Amino acid sequence: MGIENLKTTLKNEKTGNSLILKTPLIGASGTWGYNVEYQDYVDYKYLGAISTKGITLEERLGNVGERIFEVFGGLINRIGLENVGIEAFISDKLPILKENNIDFLLNIAGNTIEDYEKLALIAQTNNIKALEVNVSCPNVKKGCLEFGLNPESLYFLISKIRKVYEGFLIIKLSPNTQDIKSLATAVESAGADCISAINTLRGLGVKIDYINNKFYKKTVQGGLSGTCIKPVALYMVNQISSAVKIPVMAIGGISKLSDLFEFMAVGASAFQIGTANFSNPSVIEDLAIELSEFMQKNNYKTFDDLKKDIKNG
Ligand SMILES: Cc1cc2nc3c(=O)[nH]c(=O)nc-3n(C[C@H](O)[C@H](O)[C@H](O)COP(=O)(O)O)c2cc1C
């Protein structure tokens, strides 16, 4: 069965910058590796793109100790942005993406404005067509979240990135805020082409064991993800899409066809799938097939027609 009906274009109407996606389904950063890691589970023709593991200027080893803690409906991670660094990404990972014709968003994170500028310049120099800027990682000690929660500093940061990077610029927002609308409008006026939301929520996992008349406590603090965060993501996407004109990519607890519909109803133009890949590594292929079949059965010729109908429903 063909899935040509899933093709969609995300467009910043103001600048004309656009991103063509084979399907609106994207593997979320940190859950999809760098390139071909999922090839035994997913036919990549069903993928709109991969968002790469978050890349920093230097290699990072991440946090020591327990990094993943399962909770009801999701998990808490404290990976701490382990990644190979931009130099190794360009020399070792990028060629594989190119050889395999894999569309991708380069996800970046930094500690300082200069870090972000350098990374964006490297992306520009290497002709990388889409950049996803993480200003929202809650599980590293300093850096990105500090920029991400203040509209003025966020505007300043994005303006600096926009000056050096001409491709499709996506800003990934944090849900750990009282005022997502101000952050979204700051991002749009600084020249971004798209907003992706949400990153993980701050969470704490606690495990109590009672052994030989004694309690043993374990706690893991990090970023909460998975189906349990979907209502928060729906709220945030709704707020963002009512505040800006640029397209919004929904992220947060997506695993079913009905999730796609719910996010479309609140203004999403594409979807990123994260934690669900861990329990079903073929989830993106499954969703693409289900979505395409639904459209054929119900005479929707294009994904945009479907989106419009659901939004107006
Ligand atoms: C193990 C793990 C690692 C992640 N690493 C990153 C990262 O490096 N950069 C980033 O922007 N988001 C990262 N995220 C956040 C996800 O991309 C996504 O925003 C979040 O998990 C919510 O989506 P989900 O509920 O579908 O997982 C990570 C999430 C998980 C679970």
XYZ file of C-alpha atoms and ligand atoms in Angstrom:
344
model
C 0.000 0.000 0.000
C 1.275 3.460 -0.878
C 1.585 6.096 1.788
C 1.958 9.050 -0.580
C -1.161 10.558 1.035
C 0.859 11.152 4.226
C 3.236 13.615 2.613
C 3.049 17.051 4.187
C 4.893 20.356 4.143
C 5.515 22.473 7.223
C 5.761 26.091 6.190
C 6.570 29.372 7.857
C 4.199 31.583 5.836
C 6.087 34.721 6.808
C 9.529 33.693 5.578
C 8.535 30.968 3.118
C 10.922 28.523 4.815
C 9.544 25.014 4.604
C 10.217 21.390 5.480
C 8.820 18.568 3.363
C 8.030 15.380 5.283
C 7.220 12.002 3.646
C 4.968 11.368 6.628
C 4.096 13.559 9.638
C 5.676 10.982 12.011
C 9.080 11.729 13.490
C 11.225 9.737 15.915
C 11.734 11.978 18.969
C 15.189 13.030 20.084
C 16.930 10.740 22.520
C 14.735 7.795 21.672
C 15.893 7.215 18.091
C 19.678 7.228 18.225
C 21.570 8.940 15.415
C 20.620 7.163 12.211
C 19.974 3.484 11.371
C 19.492 2.071 14.878
C 15.839 1.139 14.233
C 16.269 -0.418 10.805
C 15.465 -3.943 12.024
C 12.095 -2.736 13.332
C 10.876 0.018 11.027
C 10.883 0.501 7.284
C 12.277 4.027 7.102
C 9.901 4.914 4.269
C 7.263 5.400 6.987
C 9.368 7.945 8.833
C 8.949 11.665 8.237
C 12.310 12.182 9.899
C 14.478 11.318 12.858
C 15.270 13.903 15.456
C 18.837 12.968 16.372
C 19.978 12.426 19.927
C 20.696 15.912 21.356
C 24.145 17.010 20.188
C 26.431 19.325 22.156
C 29.707 20.985 21.149
C 31.800 18.516 23.100
C 31.153 14.841 23.696
C 29.168 14.189 26.913
C 29.239 10.975 28.922
C 25.948 11.760 30.653
C 24.935 11.022 34.219
C 26.317 8.137 36.235
C 24.049 5.754 38.144
C 20.538 4.704 37.311
C 19.263 6.610 34.294
C 15.813 5.202 33.613
C 13.055 4.663 36.172
C 9.752 3.165 35.045
C 6.553 4.704 36.379
C 2.891 4.071 35.660
C 2.265 5.179 32.070
C 5.795 6.298 31.368
C 9.331 6.691 32.567
C 11.693 9.130 34.202
C 15.052 9.567 32.505
C 18.203 11.212 33.707
C 20.446 10.399 30.768
C 22.130 13.792 31.084
C 22.512 14.396 27.354
C 25.052 11.689 26.655
C 26.167 12.205 23.051
C 29.180 11.948 20.765
C 29.619 15.708 20.263
C 29.226 17.664 17.044
C 32.611 16.773 15.547
C 32.008 13.017 15.744
C 28.424 13.522 14.595
C 29.601 15.264 11.431
C 32.399 12.773 10.708
C 30.752 9.473 11.751
C 26.967 9.815 11.939
C 26.075 12.301 9.210
C 27.571 10.214 6.354
C 25.333 7.267 7.377
C 22.241 9.502 7.380
C 23.217 10.703 3.902
C 24.075 7.258 2.485
C 20.708 5.938 3.651
C 18.760 8.989 2.524
C 17.323 9.489 5.996
C 15.632 12.815 6.601
C 16.534 14.208 9.994
C 16.360 17.142 12.342
C 19.674 17.879 14.023
C 18.759 18.292 17.693
C 21.215 20.540 19.545
C 21.734 21.725 23.124
C 24.250 24.061 24.740
C 25.419 25.614 27.984
C 25.918 29.116 26.588
C 24.604 31.272 23.748
C 27.988 30.871 22.062
C 27.619 27.069 22.168
C 24.289 27.310 20.356
C 25.682 29.789 17.806
C 28.668 27.536 17.067
C 26.465 24.479 16.670
C 24.064 26.345 14.377
C 26.940 27.593 12.263
C 28.286 24.047 11.906
C 24.786 22.941 10.831
C 24.681 25.750 8.268
C 28.165 24.950 6.935
C 27.233 21.295 6.544
C 24.030 22.137 4.744
C 21.796 20.525 7.351
C 18.259 21.360 6.333
C 16.459 21.242 9.686
C 17.659 22.144 13.151
C 15.750 21.416 16.364
C 17.011 23.566 19.201
C 16.511 22.051 22.629
C 16.029 24.875 25.096
C 14.238 22.589 27.463
C 16.311 19.719 28.853
C 15.435 19.401 32.532
C 18.028 16.831 33.488
C 21.360 18.589 33.026
C 22.755 20.874 35.696
C 23.227 24.068 33.720
C 22.419 25.399 30.286
C 19.466 24.956 28.072
C 16.507 25.133 30.423
C 17.746 28.470 31.756
C 17.312 30.014 28.292
C 14.102 28.201 27.658
C 11.966 29.574 30.454
C 12.395 33.306 29.994
C 10.834 34.988 26.924
C 13.499 37.731 26.692
C 16.511 35.419 26.938
C 14.803 32.950 24.602
C 14.164 35.710 22.032
C 17.806 36.783 22.276
C 19.086 33.217 21.866
C 16.878 32.388 18.885
C 17.699 35.681 17.144
C 21.405 34.829 17.436
C 20.829 31.350 15.994
C 18.636 32.719 13.196
C 21.475 35.039 12.114
C 23.799 32.128 11.365
C 21.364 29.394 10.318
C 19.173 29.687 7.220
C 17.514 26.262 7.200
C 14.249 25.169 8.812
C 14.553 26.240 12.447
C 12.527 24.358 15.063
C 12.550 25.333 18.729
C 11.698 22.646 21.271
C 9.909 24.114 24.268
C 9.742 23.025 27.866
C 6.455 22.343 29.625
C 8.030 23.357 32.944
C 6.606 26.880 32.721
C 3.571 28.878 33.790
C 3.463 30.845 30.547
C 4.008 28.798 27.402
C 2.277 31.381 25.190
C 4.883 34.091 25.906
C 7.677 31.648 25.137
C 5.995 30.623 21.881
C 5.473 34.199 20.684
C 9.075 35.076 21.615
C 10.291 32.166 19.497
C 8.105 33.149 16.550
C 9.119 36.796 16.599
C 12.807 35.826 16.813
C 12.409 34.145 13.424
C 11.871 30.449 14.155
C 9.977 28.409 11.557
C 8.330 25.857 13.837
C 7.836 24.911 17.493
C 8.080 21.382 18.841
C 6.530 20.642 22.228
C 6.825 19.193 24.713
C 10.059 18.021 26.207
C 9.891 15.990 29.412
C 8.332 17.219 32.643
C 10.272 17.317 35.876
C 9.508 14.192 37.850
C 10.634 12.095 40.792
C 10.467 8.328 40.964
C 10.450 6.786 44.439
C 10.798 3.102 45.259
C 10.406 1.740 48.758
C 11.467 -1.767 49.660
C 10.796 -3.366 53.023
C 13.334 -6.095 53.701
C 14.031 -7.798 57.030
C 12.059 -5.208 59.032
C 13.843 -2.281 57.404
C 12.786 0.260 54.763
C 15.052 0.973 51.794
C 14.393 4.062 49.719
C 15.509 4.785 46.146
C 14.758 8.038 44.315
C 15.405 9.032 40.696
C 14.842 12.636 39.618
C 14.667 13.458 35.938
C 12.411 14.045 32.945
C 9.016 12.344 32.836
C 7.742 11.078 29.460
C 5.220 8.643 28.002
C 1.446 8.326 27.889
C 1.093 9.861 31.372
C 2.201 13.278 30.044
C -0.208 13.408 27.082
C -2.821 15.681 28.718
C -0.073 18.185 29.560
C 1.233 18.015 25.997
C -2.286 18.526 24.609
C -2.734 21.577 26.823
C 0.632 23.023 25.757
C 0.137 22.374 22.028
C -3.306 23.975 22.237
C -1.877 27.058 23.969
C 1.037 27.349 21.551
C -0.993 26.899 18.373
C -3.481 29.532 19.514
C -0.630 32.007 20.073
C 1.489 31.594 16.907
C 1.100 31.127 13.146
C 4.141 28.914 12.609
C 3.534 25.131 12.565
C 3.630 23.088 15.762
C 5.001 19.549 16.117
C 3.286 17.682 18.937
C 5.354 15.525 21.295
C 4.264 13.800 24.469
C 2.753 10.395 25.060
C 1.822 9.648 21.465
C 1.324 5.951 20.722
C -2.074 5.517 19.036
C -3.998 6.767 16.003
C -6.475 8.531 18.294
C -3.540 10.437 19.853
C -2.678 11.830 16.413
C -6.275 12.958 15.950
C -6.374 14.590 19.384
C -3.191 16.535 18.712
C -4.452 17.592 15.257
C -7.620 18.866 16.907
C -5.530 21.273 18.990
C -3.429 22.485 16.088
C -0.548 20.052 15.560
C 0.874 19.740 12.043
C 3.245 16.833 12.721
C 4.079 14.436 15.530
C 7.141 13.162 17.324
C 7.042 9.793 19.017
C 9.432 9.049 21.874
C 8.854 6.689 24.788
C 6.344 4.548 22.858
C 9.246 3.293 20.695
C 10.699 1.528 23.726
C 7.692 -0.736 24.214
C 6.932 -1.086 20.497
C 9.923 -0.253 18.266
C 7.668 -0.524 15.186
C 5.138 2.012 16.497
C 5.917 4.628 13.837
C 5.435 2.145 10.984
C 2.200 0.910 12.602
C 0.890 4.470 12.989
C 1.799 5.441 9.418
C -0.053 2.450 8.005
C -3.109 3.009 10.223
C -3.252 6.715 9.402
C -2.873 6.139 5.686
C -5.533 3.396 5.704
C -7.952 5.598 7.639
C -7.464 8.331 5.050
C -8.026 6.014 2.100
C -11.097 4.468 3.650
C -12.600 7.867 4.352
C -11.620 9.543 1.071
C -9.020 11.948 2.401
C -6.627 12.596 -0.469
C -4.115 14.615 1.549
C -2.986 14.813 5.148
C -3.717 18.543 5.077
C -7.393 17.862 4.219
C -7.648 15.519 7.188
C -5.939 18.025 9.479
C -8.333 20.784 8.434
C -11.415 18.620 9.047
C -10.281 17.471 12.465
C -9.316 21.018 13.492
C -12.714 22.341 12.483
C -14.563 19.378 14.015
C 15.575 8.450 27.186
C 15.192 9.811 26.660
C 16.164 10.664 26.155
C 15.830 11.926 25.657
N 16.808 12.741 25.153
C 16.453 13.930 24.581
C 17.452 14.757 23.968
O 18.634 14.424 23.901
N 17.034 15.932 23.423
C 15.724 16.335 23.439
O 15.397 17.402 22.914
N 14.776 15.552 24.019
C 15.110 14.382 24.579
N 14.141 13.590 25.144
C 12.728 14.041 25.161
C 11.906 13.420 24.021
O 12.423 13.770 22.759
C 10.434 13.861 24.115
O 10.353 15.263 24.020
C 9.773 13.423 25.424
O 10.215 12.143 25.797
C 8.243 13.430 25.337
O 7.768 12.560 24.336
P 7.267 11.035 24.628
O 6.255 11.126 25.728
O 6.716 10.558 23.326
O 8.485 10.287 25.067
C 14.461 12.343 25.661
C 13.482 11.465 26.156
C 13.821 10.218 26.649
C 12.746 9.299 27.166
